[in-house]
Amino acid sequence: MEELESLRIFWRKPPGRLVDAAALAGLPRLAVLELVDGYGLDAGTLPDLTSLTQLSISGLRRSIVPALKARYRGAGVGLVIEGAKHDTWLVANLNNPFRDWVDDDARGGAAACKAYARAVRAIDKLPQDRDRRADEAEAAMRTLVEALNGIEQKYEIIDTLRREEACDVFMELAARAEVPSHLADQWLDEWRDF
């Protein structure tokens, strides 16, 4: 492990905190560090890494960017920051699986975030009565897919990766709504144009 020269850390779920960051100091050859979706990081989270030459961070709170730049200015570390988002925006969208879509298309990504938020609100309000729940779940899921169809038609941002993300999100929401997976698959195949 001490021979490690490059490391990429990708958080699957927010907020992206680095627990025991001091352990990185035990990697004396670490020259390249990439952090993805580290919204829980602060400018002082990382220990001093003497061999670090490149630090890339994609997805973090915009409020810590000035402190990060100040910390690494003149330190011989190439700092690349992408996808920094305002703290207030993150409060509303941190758990939104479409939050990173705004990095490539602000309007299309924002529309996807809103469509997801509407779907979650609708699913969380589903009645407990089995028949009514099934009907309202179908309506909520269909509204989400129709919104994504419209986003693709208008902004053309749903590429292969985003298509997979959208399908995964649909299936997760269907499970949350207690829709059997075979029925959710059928709905997605019928409704999806993206």
PDB file of C-alpha atoms in Angstrom:
ATOM      1  CA  MET A   1       0.000   0.000   0.000  1.00  0.00           C
ATOM      2  CA  GLU A   2       2.901   2.368   0.667  1.00  0.00           C
ATOM      3  CA  GLU A   3       3.787   2.157  -3.048  1.00  0.00           C
ATOM      4  CA  LEU A   4       0.458   3.719  -4.068  1.00  0.00           C
ATOM      5  CA  GLU A   5       1.019   6.740  -6.317  1.00  0.00           C
ATOM      6  CA  SER A   6      -2.520   7.499  -7.493  1.00  0.00           C
ATOM      7  CA  LEU A   7      -5.843   7.206  -5.701  1.00  0.00           C
ATOM      8  CA  ARG A   8      -9.423   7.923  -6.738  1.00  0.00           C
ATOM      9  CA  ILE A   9     -12.113   8.137  -4.063  1.00  0.00           C
ATOM     10  CA  PHE A  10     -15.707   8.170  -5.255  1.00  0.00           C
ATOM     11  CA  TRP A  11     -18.598   8.482  -2.824  1.00  0.00           C
ATOM     12  CA  ARG A  12     -21.757   6.702  -3.905  1.00  0.00           C
ATOM     13  CA  LYS A  13     -23.984   8.406  -1.365  1.00  0.00           C
ATOM     14  CA  PRO A  14     -23.820  11.925  -0.002  1.00  0.00           C
ATOM     15  CA  PRO A  15     -22.483  13.768   1.778  1.00  0.00           C
ATOM     16  CA  GLY A  16     -19.048  12.299   0.946  1.00  0.00           C
ATOM     17  CA  ARG A  17     -17.056  12.599   4.154  1.00  0.00           C
ATOM     18  CA  LEU A  18     -13.505  11.319   4.403  1.00  0.00           C
ATOM     19  CA  VAL A  19     -13.268   9.365   7.637  1.00  0.00           C
ATOM     20  CA  ASP A  20      -9.723   8.973   8.969  1.00  0.00           C
ATOM     21  CA  ALA A  21      -8.197  11.235   6.343  1.00  0.00           C
ATOM     22  CA  ALA A  22      -4.945  11.137   8.330  1.00  0.00           C
ATOM     23  CA  ALA A  23      -4.374   7.602   6.991  1.00  0.00           C
ATOM     24  CA  LEU A  24      -3.516   9.165   3.620  1.00  0.00           C
ATOM     25  CA  ALA A  25      -0.329  10.531   5.209  1.00  0.00           C
ATOM     26  CA  GLY A  26       0.819   6.910   5.411  1.00  0.00           C
ATOM     27  CA  LEU A  27       1.078   6.850   1.608  1.00  0.00           C
ATOM     28  CA  PRO A  28       4.490   8.483   1.059  1.00  0.00           C
ATOM     29  CA  ARG A  29       4.364   8.177  -2.760  1.00  0.00           C
ATOM     30  CA  LEU A  30       0.831   9.451  -3.285  1.00  0.00           C
ATOM     31  CA  ALA A  31       1.196  12.000  -6.079  1.00  0.00           C
ATOM     32  CA  VAL A  32      -2.258  12.095  -7.668  1.00  0.00           C
ATOM     33  CA  LEU A  33      -5.486  12.233  -5.663  1.00  0.00           C
ATOM     34  CA  GLU A  34      -8.946  12.455  -7.204  1.00  0.00           C
ATOM     35  CA  LEU A  35     -12.053  12.985  -5.090  1.00  0.00           C
ATOM     36  CA  VAL A  36     -15.529  12.663  -6.602  1.00  0.00           C
ATOM     37  CA  ASP A  37     -18.701  13.887  -4.865  1.00  0.00           C
ATOM     38  CA  GLY A  38     -16.923  14.957  -1.690  1.00  0.00           C
ATOM     39  CA  TYR A  39     -19.618  17.354  -0.562  1.00  0.00           C
ATOM     40  CA  GLY A  40     -18.776  16.664   3.074  1.00  0.00           C
ATOM     41  CA  LEU A  41     -15.139  17.762   2.757  1.00  0.00           C
ATOM     42  CA  ASP A  42     -13.617  20.892   4.235  1.00  0.00           C
ATOM     43  CA  ALA A  43     -10.451  22.682   3.133  1.00  0.00           C
ATOM     44  CA  GLY A  44      -8.556  21.169   6.052  1.00  0.00           C
ATOM     45  CA  THR A  45      -9.829  17.602   5.684  1.00  0.00           C
ATOM     46  CA  LEU A  46      -6.778  16.303   3.859  1.00  0.00           C
ATOM     47  CA  PRO A  47      -3.518  15.924   5.744  1.00  0.00           C
ATOM     48  CA  ASP A  48      -0.314  17.409   4.314  1.00  0.00           C
ATOM     49  CA  LEU A  49       0.812  15.002   1.616  1.00  0.00           C
ATOM     50  CA  THR A  50       4.449  15.711   0.789  1.00  0.00           C
ATOM     51  CA  SER A  51       4.509  13.911  -2.574  1.00  0.00           C
ATOM     52  CA  LEU A  52       1.154  15.261  -3.831  1.00  0.00           C
ATOM     53  CA  THR A  53       1.454  16.944  -7.240  1.00  0.00           C
ATOM     54  CA  GLN A  54      -2.149  16.771  -8.501  1.00  0.00           C
ATOM     55  CA  LEU A  55      -5.425  17.124  -6.580  1.00  0.00           C
ATOM     56  CA  SER A  56      -8.659  16.908  -8.554  1.00  0.00           C
ATOM     57  CA  ILE A  57     -12.003  17.378  -6.879  1.00  0.00           C
ATOM     58  CA  SER A  58     -15.272  16.973  -8.740  1.00  0.00           C
ATOM     59  CA  GLY A  59     -18.359  17.797  -6.726  1.00  0.00           C
ATOM     60  CA  LEU A  60     -17.935  19.820  -3.570  1.00  0.00           C
ATOM     61  CA  ARG A  61     -19.421  22.783  -1.732  1.00  0.00           C
ATOM     62  CA  ARG A  62     -18.576  26.073  -3.408  1.00  0.00           C
ATOM     63  CA  SER A  63     -18.037  27.718  -0.013  1.00  0.00           C
ATOM     64  CA  ILE A  64     -14.792  25.786   0.578  1.00  0.00           C
ATOM     65  CA  VAL A  65     -13.223  26.534  -2.826  1.00  0.00           C
ATOM     66  CA  PRO A  66     -11.445  29.772  -1.774  1.00  0.00           C
ATOM     67  CA  ALA A  67      -9.893  28.071   1.258  1.00  0.00           C
ATOM     68  CA  LEU A  68      -8.767  25.108  -0.859  1.00  0.00           C
ATOM     69  CA  LYS A  69      -7.182  27.410  -3.425  1.00  0.00           C
ATOM     70  CA  ALA A  70      -5.422  29.350  -0.669  1.00  0.00           C
ATOM     71  CA  ARG A  71      -4.155  26.161   0.955  1.00  0.00           C
ATOM     72  CA  TYR A  72      -2.571  24.785  -2.223  1.00  0.00           C
ATOM     73  CA  ARG A  73      -1.416  28.083  -3.780  1.00  0.00           C
ATOM     74  CA  GLY A  74       2.364  27.950  -4.128  1.00  0.00           C
ATOM     75  CA  ALA A  75       2.519  24.393  -2.785  1.00  0.00           C
ATOM     76  CA  GLY A  76       3.440  22.799  -6.119  1.00  0.00           C
ATOM     77  CA  VAL A  77       0.103  21.000  -6.283  1.00  0.00           C
ATOM     78  CA  GLY A  78      -2.004  21.269  -9.412  1.00  0.00           C
ATOM     79  CA  LEU A  79      -5.537  21.841  -8.155  1.00  0.00           C
ATOM     80  CA  VAL A  80      -8.491  21.100 -10.424  1.00  0.00           C
ATOM     81  CA  ILE A  81     -11.967  21.827  -9.095  1.00  0.00           C
ATOM     82  CA  GLU A  82     -15.140  20.982 -11.015  1.00  0.00           C
ATOM     83  CA  GLY A  83     -18.801  20.845 -10.135  1.00  0.00           C
ATOM     84  CA  ALA A  84     -18.666  23.109  -7.096  1.00  0.00           C
ATOM     85  CA  LYS A  85     -22.230  23.818  -6.005  1.00  0.00           C
ATOM     86  CA  HIS A  86     -23.715  26.504  -3.768  1.00  0.00           C
ATOM     87  CA  ASP A  87     -24.464  25.344  -0.249  1.00  0.00           C
ATOM     88  CA  THR A  88     -28.106  26.434  -0.479  1.00  0.00           C
ATOM     89  CA  TRP A  89     -28.568  24.447  -3.694  1.00  0.00           C
ATOM     90  CA  LEU A  90     -27.027  21.391  -2.041  1.00  0.00           C
ATOM     91  CA  VAL A  91     -29.412  21.631   0.904  1.00  0.00           C
ATOM     92  CA  ALA A  92     -32.272  21.044  -1.529  1.00  0.00           C
ATOM     93  CA  ASN A  93     -30.501  18.620  -3.868  1.00  0.00           C
ATOM     94  CA  LEU A  94     -27.749  16.741  -2.005  1.00  0.00           C
ATOM     95  CA  ASN A  95     -29.710  13.484  -2.040  1.00  0.00           C
ATOM     96  CA  ASN A  96     -31.015  14.008  -5.565  1.00  0.00           C
ATOM     97  CA  PRO A  97     -29.434  11.406  -7.862  1.00  0.00           C
ATOM     98  CA  PHE A  98     -29.652  13.830 -10.802  1.00  0.00           C
ATOM     99  CA  ARG A  99     -27.702  16.622  -9.018  1.00  0.00           C
ATOM    100  CA  ASP A 100     -24.596  16.199 -11.164  1.00  0.00           C
ATOM    101  CA  TRP A 101     -26.549  16.572 -14.405  1.00  0.00           C
ATOM    102  CA  VAL A 102     -26.502  20.341 -13.844  1.00  0.00           C
ATOM    103  CA  ASP A 103     -22.731  20.342 -14.391  1.00  0.00           C
ATOM    104  CA  ASP A 104     -23.204  19.634 -18.101  1.00  0.00           C
ATOM    105  CA  ASP A 105     -26.543  21.320 -18.708  1.00  0.00           C
ATOM    106  CA  ALA A 106     -27.830  23.714 -16.057  1.00  0.00           C
ATOM    107  CA  ARG A 107     -31.417  23.884 -17.306  1.00  0.00           C
ATOM    108  CA  GLY A 108     -31.802  20.229 -18.240  1.00  0.00           C
ATOM    109  CA  GLY A 109     -30.148  19.112 -15.013  1.00  0.00           C
ATOM    110  CA  ALA A 110     -32.321  21.430 -12.933  1.00  0.00           C
ATOM    111  CA  ALA A 111     -35.418  20.086 -14.680  1.00  0.00           C
ATOM    112  CA  ALA A 112     -34.334  16.513 -13.897  1.00  0.00           C
ATOM    113  CA  CYS A 113     -33.746  17.428 -10.243  1.00  0.00           C
ATOM    114  CA  LYS A 114     -37.212  18.970 -10.034  1.00  0.00           C
ATOM    115  CA  ALA A 115     -38.822  15.926 -11.688  1.00  0.00           C
ATOM    116  CA  TYR A 116     -37.145  13.633  -9.154  1.00  0.00           C
ATOM    117  CA  ALA A 117     -38.189  15.827  -6.215  1.00  0.00           C
ATOM    118  CA  ARG A 118     -41.813  15.827  -7.441  1.00  0.00           C
ATOM    119  CA  ALA A 119     -41.745  12.039  -7.790  1.00  0.00           C
ATOM    120  CA  VAL A 120     -40.372  11.580  -4.273  1.00  0.00           C
ATOM    121  CA  ARG A 121     -43.022  13.883  -2.806  1.00  0.00           C
ATOM    122  CA  ALA A 122     -45.775  12.007  -4.646  1.00  0.00           C
ATOM    123  CA  ILE A 123     -44.464   8.614  -3.561  1.00  0.00           C
ATOM    124  CA  ASP A 124     -44.082   9.702   0.050  1.00  0.00           C
ATOM    125  CA  LYS A 125     -47.759  10.773   0.033  1.00  0.00           C
ATOM    126  CA  LEU A 126     -49.099   7.491  -1.390  1.00  0.00           C
ATOM    127  CA  PRO A 127     -52.137   6.152   0.482  1.00  0.00           C
ATOM    128  CA  GLN A 128     -51.889   2.904   2.403  1.00  0.00           C
ATOM    129  CA  ASP A 129     -54.989   1.464   0.709  1.00  0.00           C
ATOM    130  CA  ARG A 130     -53.524  -1.100  -1.725  1.00  0.00           C
ATOM    131  CA  ASP A 131     -55.709  -0.278  -4.768  1.00  0.00           C
ATOM    132  CA  ARG A 132     -55.404   3.485  -4.470  1.00  0.00           C
ATOM    133  CA  ARG A 133     -51.696   3.164  -3.729  1.00  0.00           C
ATOM    134  CA  ALA A 134     -51.070   1.175  -6.913  1.00  0.00           C
ATOM    135  CA  ASP A 135     -52.971   3.663  -9.091  1.00  0.00           C
ATOM    136  CA  GLU A 136     -51.282   6.711  -7.581  1.00  0.00           C
ATOM    137  CA  ALA A 137     -47.861   5.042  -7.719  1.00  0.00           C
ATOM    138  CA  GLU A 138     -48.360   4.369 -11.414  1.00  0.00           C
ATOM    139  CA  ALA A 139     -49.312   8.010 -11.990  1.00  0.00           C
ATOM    140  CA  ALA A 140     -46.269   9.285 -10.074  1.00  0.00           C
ATOM    141  CA  MET A 141     -43.894   6.969 -11.915  1.00  0.00           C
ATOM    142  CA  ARG A 142     -45.394   7.839 -15.284  1.00  0.00           C
ATOM    143  CA  THR A 143     -45.080  11.564 -14.544  1.00  0.00           C
ATOM    144  CA  LEU A 144     -41.377  11.080 -13.790  1.00  0.00           C
ATOM    145  CA  VAL A 145     -40.739   9.208 -17.037  1.00  0.00           C
ATOM    146  CA  GLU A 146     -42.714  11.734 -19.068  1.00  0.00           C
ATOM    147  CA  ALA A 147     -40.677  14.534 -17.507  1.00  0.00           C
ATOM    148  CA  LEU A 148     -37.438  12.736 -18.397  1.00  0.00           C
ATOM    149  CA  ASN A 149     -38.732  12.147 -21.935  1.00  0.00           C
ATOM    150  CA  GLY A 150     -39.409  15.876 -22.220  1.00  0.00           C
ATOM    151  CA  ILE A 151     -35.984  16.751 -20.819  1.00  0.00           C
ATOM    152  CA  GLU A 152     -34.309  14.548 -23.405  1.00  0.00           C
ATOM    153  CA  GLN A 153     -36.429  15.975 -26.184  1.00  0.00           C
ATOM    154  CA  LYS A 154     -35.699  19.574 -25.182  1.00  0.00           C
ATOM    155  CA  TYR A 155     -32.094  19.415 -23.935  1.00  0.00           C
ATOM    156  CA  GLU A 156     -30.721  16.153 -25.403  1.00  0.00           C
ATOM    157  CA  ILE A 157     -28.667  15.402 -22.280  1.00  0.00           C
ATOM    158  CA  ILE A 158     -29.611  11.791 -21.573  1.00  0.00           C
ATOM    159  CA  ASP A 159     -26.689   9.814 -22.948  1.00  0.00           C
ATOM    160  CA  THR A 160     -25.978   6.158 -22.192  1.00  0.00           C
ATOM    161  CA  LEU A 161     -24.683   6.830 -18.678  1.00  0.00           C
ATOM    162  CA  ARG A 162     -27.566   9.117 -17.759  1.00  0.00           C
ATOM    163  CA  ARG A 163     -30.050   6.662 -19.259  1.00  0.00           C
ATOM    164  CA  GLU A 164     -28.709   3.995 -16.910  1.00  0.00           C
ATOM    165  CA  GLU A 165     -28.837   6.428 -13.985  1.00  0.00           C
ATOM    166  CA  ALA A 166     -32.423   7.395 -14.847  1.00  0.00           C
ATOM    167  CA  CYS A 167     -33.483   3.751 -15.109  1.00  0.00           C
ATOM    168  CA  ASP A 168     -31.822   2.938 -11.769  1.00  0.00           C
ATOM    169  CA  VAL A 169     -33.573   5.896 -10.144  1.00  0.00           C
ATOM    170  CA  PHE A 170     -36.895   4.795 -11.614  1.00  0.00           C
ATOM    171  CA  MET A 171     -36.468   1.278 -10.211  1.00  0.00           C
ATOM    172  CA  GLU A 172     -35.439   2.605  -6.779  1.00  0.00           C
ATOM    173  CA  LEU A 173     -38.480   4.856  -6.647  1.00  0.00           C
ATOM    174  CA  ALA A 174     -40.721   2.024  -7.823  1.00  0.00           C
ATOM    175  CA  ALA A 175     -39.431  -0.149  -4.974  1.00  0.00           C
ATOM    176  CA  ARG A 176     -40.023   2.736  -2.560  1.00  0.00           C
ATOM    177  CA  ALA A 177     -43.604   2.892  -3.880  1.00  0.00           C
ATOM    178  CA  GLU A 178     -43.910  -0.893  -3.396  1.00  0.00           C
ATOM    179  CA  VAL A 179     -44.335  -1.557  -7.119  1.00  0.00           C
ATOM    180  CA  PRO A 180     -43.226  -5.103  -8.042  1.00  0.00           C
ATOM    181  CA  SER A 181     -40.032  -4.994 -10.103  1.00  0.00           C
ATOM    182  CA  HIS A 182     -41.519  -6.900 -13.055  1.00  0.00           C
ATOM    183  CA  LEU A 183     -44.325  -4.324 -13.303  1.00  0.00           C
ATOM    184  CA  ALA A 184     -41.877  -1.418 -12.943  1.00  0.00           C
ATOM    185  CA  ASP A 185     -39.768  -2.887 -15.772  1.00  0.00           C
ATOM    186  CA  GLN A 186     -42.855  -3.147 -17.935  1.00  0.00           C
ATOM    187  CA  TRP A 187     -43.885   0.458 -17.229  1.00  0.00           C
ATOM    188  CA  LEU A 188     -40.413   1.765 -17.961  1.00  0.00           C
ATOM    189  CA  ASP A 189     -40.249  -0.099 -21.275  1.00  0.00           C
ATOM    190  CA  GLU A 190     -43.662   1.209 -22.300  1.00  0.00           C
ATOM    191  CA  TRP A 191     -43.218   4.855 -21.287  1.00  0.00           C
ATOM    192  CA  ARG A 192     -39.538   5.600 -21.884  1.00  0.00           C
ATOM    193  CA  ASP A 193     -38.461   7.456 -25.040  1.00  0.00           C
ATOM    194  CA  PHE A 194     -35.028   8.548 -23.786  1.00  0.00           C
TER     195      PHE A 194
END
